[in-house]
Tab-separated table of N, CA and C in Angstrom:
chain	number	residue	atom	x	y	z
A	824	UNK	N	0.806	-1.206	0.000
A	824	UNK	CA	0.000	0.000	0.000
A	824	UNK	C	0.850	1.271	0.000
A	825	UNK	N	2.479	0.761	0.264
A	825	UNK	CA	3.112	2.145	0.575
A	825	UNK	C	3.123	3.093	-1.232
A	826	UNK	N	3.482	2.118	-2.259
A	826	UNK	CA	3.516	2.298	-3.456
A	826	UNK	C	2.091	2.788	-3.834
A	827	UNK	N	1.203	2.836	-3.551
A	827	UNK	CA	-0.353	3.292	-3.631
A	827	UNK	C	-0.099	5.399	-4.090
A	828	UNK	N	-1.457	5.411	-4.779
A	828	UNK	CA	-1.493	6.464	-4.548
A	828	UNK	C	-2.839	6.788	-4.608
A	829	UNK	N	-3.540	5.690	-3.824
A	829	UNK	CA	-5.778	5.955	-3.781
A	829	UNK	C	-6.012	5.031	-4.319
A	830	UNK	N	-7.268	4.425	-3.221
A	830	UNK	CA	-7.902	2.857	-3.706
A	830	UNK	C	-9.023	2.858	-4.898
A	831	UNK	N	-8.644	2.141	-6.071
A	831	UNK	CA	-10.061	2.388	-6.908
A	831	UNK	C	-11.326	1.386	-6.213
A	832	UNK	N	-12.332	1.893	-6.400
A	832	UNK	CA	-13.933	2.392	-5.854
A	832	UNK	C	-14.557	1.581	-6.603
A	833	UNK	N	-14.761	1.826	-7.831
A	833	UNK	CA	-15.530	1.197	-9.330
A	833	UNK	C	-14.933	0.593	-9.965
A	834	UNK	N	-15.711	-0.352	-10.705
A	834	UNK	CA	-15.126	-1.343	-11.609
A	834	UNK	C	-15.191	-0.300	-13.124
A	835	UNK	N	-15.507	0.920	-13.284
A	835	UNK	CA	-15.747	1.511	-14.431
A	835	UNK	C	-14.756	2.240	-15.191
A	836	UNK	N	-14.350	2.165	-16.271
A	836	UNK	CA	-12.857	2.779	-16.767
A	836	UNK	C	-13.236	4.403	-17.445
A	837	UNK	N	-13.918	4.109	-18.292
A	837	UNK	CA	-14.144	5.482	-19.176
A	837	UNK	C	-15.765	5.797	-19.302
A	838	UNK	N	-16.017	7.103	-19.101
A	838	UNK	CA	-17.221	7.884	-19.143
A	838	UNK	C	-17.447	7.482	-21.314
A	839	UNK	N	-18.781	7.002	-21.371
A	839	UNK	CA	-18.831	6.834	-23.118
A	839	UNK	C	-19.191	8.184	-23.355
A	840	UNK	N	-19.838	8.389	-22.658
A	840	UNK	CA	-20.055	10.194	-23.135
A	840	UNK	C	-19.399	11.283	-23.761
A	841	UNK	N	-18.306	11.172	-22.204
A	841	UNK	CA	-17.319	12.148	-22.505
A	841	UNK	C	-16.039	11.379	-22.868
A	842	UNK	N	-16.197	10.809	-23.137
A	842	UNK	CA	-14.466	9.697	-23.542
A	842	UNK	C	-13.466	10.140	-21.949
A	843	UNK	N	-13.683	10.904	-20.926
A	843	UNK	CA	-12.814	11.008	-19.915
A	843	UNK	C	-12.853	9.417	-18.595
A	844	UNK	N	-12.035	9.264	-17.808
A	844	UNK	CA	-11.776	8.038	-17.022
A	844	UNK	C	-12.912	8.477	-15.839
A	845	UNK	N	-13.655	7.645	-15.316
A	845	UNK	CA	-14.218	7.908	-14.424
A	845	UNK	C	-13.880	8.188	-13.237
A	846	UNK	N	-14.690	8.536	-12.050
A	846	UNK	CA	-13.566	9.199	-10.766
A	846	UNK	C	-13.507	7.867	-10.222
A	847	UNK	N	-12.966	7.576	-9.552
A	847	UNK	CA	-12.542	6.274	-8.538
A	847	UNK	C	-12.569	4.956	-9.208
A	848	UNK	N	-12.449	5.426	-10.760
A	848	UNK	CA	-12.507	4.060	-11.533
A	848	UNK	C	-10.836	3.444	-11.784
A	849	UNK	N	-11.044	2.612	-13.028
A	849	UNK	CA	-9.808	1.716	-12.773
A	849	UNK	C	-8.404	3.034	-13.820
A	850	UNK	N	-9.425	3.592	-14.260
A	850	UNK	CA	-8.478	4.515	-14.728
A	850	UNK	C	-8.406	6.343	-14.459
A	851	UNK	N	-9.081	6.338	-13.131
A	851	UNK	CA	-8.942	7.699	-12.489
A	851	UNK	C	-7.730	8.657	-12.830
A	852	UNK	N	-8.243	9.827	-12.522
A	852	UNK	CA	-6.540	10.496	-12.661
A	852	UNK	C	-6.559	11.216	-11.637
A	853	UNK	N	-7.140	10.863	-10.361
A	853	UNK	CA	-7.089	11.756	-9.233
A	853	UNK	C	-6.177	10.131	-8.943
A	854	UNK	N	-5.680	9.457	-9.172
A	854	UNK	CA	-5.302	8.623	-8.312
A	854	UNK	C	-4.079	8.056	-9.582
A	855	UNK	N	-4.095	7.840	-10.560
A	855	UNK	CA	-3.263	7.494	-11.758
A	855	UNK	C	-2.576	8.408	-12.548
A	856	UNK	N	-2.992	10.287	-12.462
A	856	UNK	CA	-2.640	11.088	-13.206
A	856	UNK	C	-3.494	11.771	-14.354
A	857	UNK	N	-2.848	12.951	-14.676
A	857	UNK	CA	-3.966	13.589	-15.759
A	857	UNK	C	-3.585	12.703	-17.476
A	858	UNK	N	-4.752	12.812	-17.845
A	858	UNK	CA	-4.928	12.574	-19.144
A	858	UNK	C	-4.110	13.171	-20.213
A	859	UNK	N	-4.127	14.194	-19.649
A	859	UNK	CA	-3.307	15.554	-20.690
A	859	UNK	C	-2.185	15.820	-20.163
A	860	UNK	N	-1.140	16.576	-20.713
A	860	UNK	CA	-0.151	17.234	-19.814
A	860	UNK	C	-0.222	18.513	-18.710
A	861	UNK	N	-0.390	18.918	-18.078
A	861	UNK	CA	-0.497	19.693	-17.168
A	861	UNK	C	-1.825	20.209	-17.283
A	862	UNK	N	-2.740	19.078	-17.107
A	862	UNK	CA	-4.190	19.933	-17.204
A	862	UNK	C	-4.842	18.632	-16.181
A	863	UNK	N	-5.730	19.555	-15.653
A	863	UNK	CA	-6.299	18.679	-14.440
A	863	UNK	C	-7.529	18.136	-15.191
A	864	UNK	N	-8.717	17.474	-14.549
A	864	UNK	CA	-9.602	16.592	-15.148
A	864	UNK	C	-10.951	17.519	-15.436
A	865	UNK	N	-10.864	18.839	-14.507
A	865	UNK	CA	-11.915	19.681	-14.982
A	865	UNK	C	-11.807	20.627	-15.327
A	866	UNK	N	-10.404	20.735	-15.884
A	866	UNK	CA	-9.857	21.749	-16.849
A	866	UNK	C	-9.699	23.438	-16.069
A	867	UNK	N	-10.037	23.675	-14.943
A	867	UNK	CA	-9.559	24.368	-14.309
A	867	UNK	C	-8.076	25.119	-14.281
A	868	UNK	N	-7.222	24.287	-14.220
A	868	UNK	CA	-5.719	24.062	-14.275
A	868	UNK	C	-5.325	24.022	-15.827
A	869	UNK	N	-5.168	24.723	-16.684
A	869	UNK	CA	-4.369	24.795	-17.871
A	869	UNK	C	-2.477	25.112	-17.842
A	870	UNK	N	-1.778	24.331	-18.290
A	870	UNK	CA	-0.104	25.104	-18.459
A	870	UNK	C	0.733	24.472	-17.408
A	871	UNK	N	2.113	24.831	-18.071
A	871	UNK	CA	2.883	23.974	-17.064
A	871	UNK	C	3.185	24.804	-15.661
A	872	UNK	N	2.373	26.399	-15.689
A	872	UNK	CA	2.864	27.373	-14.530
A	872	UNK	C	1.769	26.218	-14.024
A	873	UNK	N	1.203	25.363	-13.595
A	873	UNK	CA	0.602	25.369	-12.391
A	873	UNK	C	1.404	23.802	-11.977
A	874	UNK	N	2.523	23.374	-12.744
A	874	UNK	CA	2.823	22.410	-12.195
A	874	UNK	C	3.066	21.979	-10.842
A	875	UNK	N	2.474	20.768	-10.158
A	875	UNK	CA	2.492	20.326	-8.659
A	875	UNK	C	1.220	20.866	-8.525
A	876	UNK	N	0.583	21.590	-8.574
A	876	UNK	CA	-0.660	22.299	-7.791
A	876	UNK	C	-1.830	20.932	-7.761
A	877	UNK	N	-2.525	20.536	-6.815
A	877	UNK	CA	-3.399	19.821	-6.470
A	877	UNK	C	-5.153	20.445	-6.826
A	878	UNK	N	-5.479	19.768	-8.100
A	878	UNK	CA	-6.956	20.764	-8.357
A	878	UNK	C	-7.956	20.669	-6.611
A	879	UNK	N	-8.586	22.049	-6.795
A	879	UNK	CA	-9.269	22.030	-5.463
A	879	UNK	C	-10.968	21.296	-5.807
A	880	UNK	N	-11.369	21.138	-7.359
A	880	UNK	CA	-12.288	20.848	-7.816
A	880	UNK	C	-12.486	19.524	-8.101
A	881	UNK	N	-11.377	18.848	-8.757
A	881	UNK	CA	-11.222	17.792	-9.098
A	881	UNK	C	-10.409	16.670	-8.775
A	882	UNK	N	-9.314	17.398	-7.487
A	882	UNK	CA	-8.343	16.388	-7.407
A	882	UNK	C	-7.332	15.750	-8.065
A	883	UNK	N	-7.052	16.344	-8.814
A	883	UNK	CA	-6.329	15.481	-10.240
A	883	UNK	C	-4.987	16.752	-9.684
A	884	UNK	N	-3.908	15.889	-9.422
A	884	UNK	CA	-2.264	16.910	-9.646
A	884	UNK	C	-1.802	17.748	-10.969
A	885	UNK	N	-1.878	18.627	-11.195
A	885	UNK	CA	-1.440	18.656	-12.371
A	885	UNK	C	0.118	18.936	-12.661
A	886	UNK	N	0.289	17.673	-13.813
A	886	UNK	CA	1.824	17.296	-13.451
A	886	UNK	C	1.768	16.493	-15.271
A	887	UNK	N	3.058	16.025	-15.692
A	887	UNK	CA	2.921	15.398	-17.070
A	887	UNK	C	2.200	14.020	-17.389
A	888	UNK	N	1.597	13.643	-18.093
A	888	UNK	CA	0.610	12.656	-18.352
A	888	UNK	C	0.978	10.987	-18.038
A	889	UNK	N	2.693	11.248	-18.424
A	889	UNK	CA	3.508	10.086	-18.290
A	889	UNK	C	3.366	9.141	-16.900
A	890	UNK	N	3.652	9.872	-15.682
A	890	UNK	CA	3.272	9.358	-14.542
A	890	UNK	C	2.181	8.487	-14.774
A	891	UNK	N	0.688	8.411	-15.641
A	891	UNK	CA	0.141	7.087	-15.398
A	891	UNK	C	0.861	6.327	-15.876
A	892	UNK	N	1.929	5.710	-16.323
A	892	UNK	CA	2.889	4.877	-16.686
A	892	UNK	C	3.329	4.186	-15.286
A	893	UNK	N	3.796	4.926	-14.298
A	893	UNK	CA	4.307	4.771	-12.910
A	893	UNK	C	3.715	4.704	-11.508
A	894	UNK	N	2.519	5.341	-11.628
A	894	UNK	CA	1.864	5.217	-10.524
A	894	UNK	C	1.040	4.001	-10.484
A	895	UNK	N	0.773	3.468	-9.071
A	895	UNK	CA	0.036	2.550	-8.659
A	895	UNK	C	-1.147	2.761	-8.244
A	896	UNK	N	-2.777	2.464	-7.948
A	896	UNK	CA	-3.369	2.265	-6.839
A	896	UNK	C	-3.683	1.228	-6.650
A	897	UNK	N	-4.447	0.684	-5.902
A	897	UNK	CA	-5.090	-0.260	-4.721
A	897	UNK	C	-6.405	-0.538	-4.410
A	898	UNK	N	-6.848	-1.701	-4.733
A	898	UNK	CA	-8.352	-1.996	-4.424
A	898	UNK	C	-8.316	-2.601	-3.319
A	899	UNK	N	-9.178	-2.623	-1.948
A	899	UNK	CA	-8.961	-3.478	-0.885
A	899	UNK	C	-10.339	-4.787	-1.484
A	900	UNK	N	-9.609	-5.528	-1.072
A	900	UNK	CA	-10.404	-7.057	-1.024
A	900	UNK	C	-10.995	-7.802	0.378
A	901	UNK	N	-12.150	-8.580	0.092
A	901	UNK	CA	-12.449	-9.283	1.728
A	901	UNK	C	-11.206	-9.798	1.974
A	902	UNK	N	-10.399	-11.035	1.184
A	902	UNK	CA	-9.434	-11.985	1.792
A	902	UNK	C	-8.362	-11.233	1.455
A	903	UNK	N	-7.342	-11.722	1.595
A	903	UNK	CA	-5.850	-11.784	1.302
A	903	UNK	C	-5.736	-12.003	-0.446
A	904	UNK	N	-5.223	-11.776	-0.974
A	904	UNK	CA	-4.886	-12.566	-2.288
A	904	UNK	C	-3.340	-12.181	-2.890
A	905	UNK	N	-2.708	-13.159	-3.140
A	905	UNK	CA	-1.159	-13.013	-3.766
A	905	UNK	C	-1.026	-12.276	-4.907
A	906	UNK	N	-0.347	-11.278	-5.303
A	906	UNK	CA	0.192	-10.753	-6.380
A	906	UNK	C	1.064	-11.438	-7.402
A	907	UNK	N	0.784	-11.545	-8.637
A	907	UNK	CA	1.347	-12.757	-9.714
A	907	UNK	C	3.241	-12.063	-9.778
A	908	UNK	N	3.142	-10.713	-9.348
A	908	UNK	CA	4.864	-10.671	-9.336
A	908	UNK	C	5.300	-11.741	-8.212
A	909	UNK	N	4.613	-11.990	-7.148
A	909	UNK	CA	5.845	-12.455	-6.035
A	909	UNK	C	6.190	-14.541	-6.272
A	910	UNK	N	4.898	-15.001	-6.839
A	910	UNK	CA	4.584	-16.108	-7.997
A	910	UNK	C	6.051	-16.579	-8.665
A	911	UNK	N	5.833	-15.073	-9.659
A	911	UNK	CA	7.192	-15.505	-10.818
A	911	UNK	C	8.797	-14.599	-10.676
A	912	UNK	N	8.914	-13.863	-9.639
A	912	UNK	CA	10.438	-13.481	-9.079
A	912	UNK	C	11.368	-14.796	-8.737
A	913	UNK	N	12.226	-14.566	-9.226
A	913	UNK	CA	13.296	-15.415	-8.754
A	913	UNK	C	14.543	-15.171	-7.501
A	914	UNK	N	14.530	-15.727	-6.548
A	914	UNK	CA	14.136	-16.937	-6.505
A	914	UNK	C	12.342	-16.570	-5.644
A	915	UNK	N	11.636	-17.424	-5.608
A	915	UNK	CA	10.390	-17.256	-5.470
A	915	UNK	C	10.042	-17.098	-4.064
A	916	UNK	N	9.679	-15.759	-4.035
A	916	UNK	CA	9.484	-15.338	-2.344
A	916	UNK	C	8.392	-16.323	-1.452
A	917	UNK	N	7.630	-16.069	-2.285
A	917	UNK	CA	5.949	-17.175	-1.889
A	917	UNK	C	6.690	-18.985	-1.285
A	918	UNK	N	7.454	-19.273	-2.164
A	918	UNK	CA	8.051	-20.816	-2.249
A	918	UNK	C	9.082	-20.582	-0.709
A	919	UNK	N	9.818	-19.448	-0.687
A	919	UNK	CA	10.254	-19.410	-0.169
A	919	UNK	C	9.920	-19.371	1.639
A	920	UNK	N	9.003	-18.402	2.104
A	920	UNK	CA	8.177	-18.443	2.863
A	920	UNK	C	7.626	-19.340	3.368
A	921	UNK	N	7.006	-20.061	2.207
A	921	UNK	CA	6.562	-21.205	2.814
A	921	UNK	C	6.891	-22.489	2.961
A	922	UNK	N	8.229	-22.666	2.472
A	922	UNK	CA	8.543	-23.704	2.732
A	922	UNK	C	8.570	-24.642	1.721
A	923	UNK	N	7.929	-24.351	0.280
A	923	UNK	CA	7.533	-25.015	-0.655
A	923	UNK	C	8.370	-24.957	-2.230
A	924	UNK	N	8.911	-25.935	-2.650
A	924	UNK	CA	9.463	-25.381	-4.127
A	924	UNK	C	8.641	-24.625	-4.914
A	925	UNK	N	9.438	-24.231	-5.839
A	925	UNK	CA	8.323	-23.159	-6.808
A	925	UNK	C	8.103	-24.191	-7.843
A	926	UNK	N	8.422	-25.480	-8.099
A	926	UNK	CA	7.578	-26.106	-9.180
A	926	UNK	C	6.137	-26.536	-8.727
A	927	UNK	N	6.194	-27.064	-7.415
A	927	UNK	CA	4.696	-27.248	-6.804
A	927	UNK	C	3.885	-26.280	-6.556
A	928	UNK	N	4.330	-24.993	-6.809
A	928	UNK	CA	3.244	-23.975	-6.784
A	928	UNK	C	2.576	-23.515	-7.694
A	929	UNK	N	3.564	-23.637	-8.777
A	929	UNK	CA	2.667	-23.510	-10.432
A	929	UNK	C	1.483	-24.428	-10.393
């Protein structure tokens, strides 16, 4: 969760309407980044003078578009469930932990 940056909410990616990502969906940009380059999600924020500034309307940073490339968020779940990186790292953390080779875990 430290790598997080806001848990998505909805299973919904893009508004058909407006072609924009929905808020708390899987492709938010209050939580993944703006769409555009230095423009926030309700267009408030135009240009790179407002770079870093946090929209007060929309939440969206306005910062370069690239960051959704890098940022993470986080859905919480009822159970526990393993992440397919820790699976296929070598040598295999999961196998390791538990005590188990990593061919019997495939």
């Amino acid at each position: 969760l430290e790598a997080s940056h806001g848990e998505v909410l909805k299973p919904e990616t893009i508004n058909y309407r407006t072609y924009k990502p929905e808020r708390d969906g899987l492709f938010c940009e209050r939580i993944f980044g703006p769409v555009k380059d230095y423009e926030c999600h309700c267009g408030k924020y135009k240009r790179i003078r407002y770079k870093g500034i946090v929209c007060d309307r929309c939440g969206v940073e306005v910062t370069e578009k690239k960051v959704r490339r890098e940022r993470m968020g986080h859905i919480n779940l009822v159970v526990p469930v393993v992440h397919i990186w820790y699976f296929k790292s070598l040598p295999n953390k999961i196998g390791y932990l538990l005590g188990i080779p990593s061919k019997k875990l495939d």
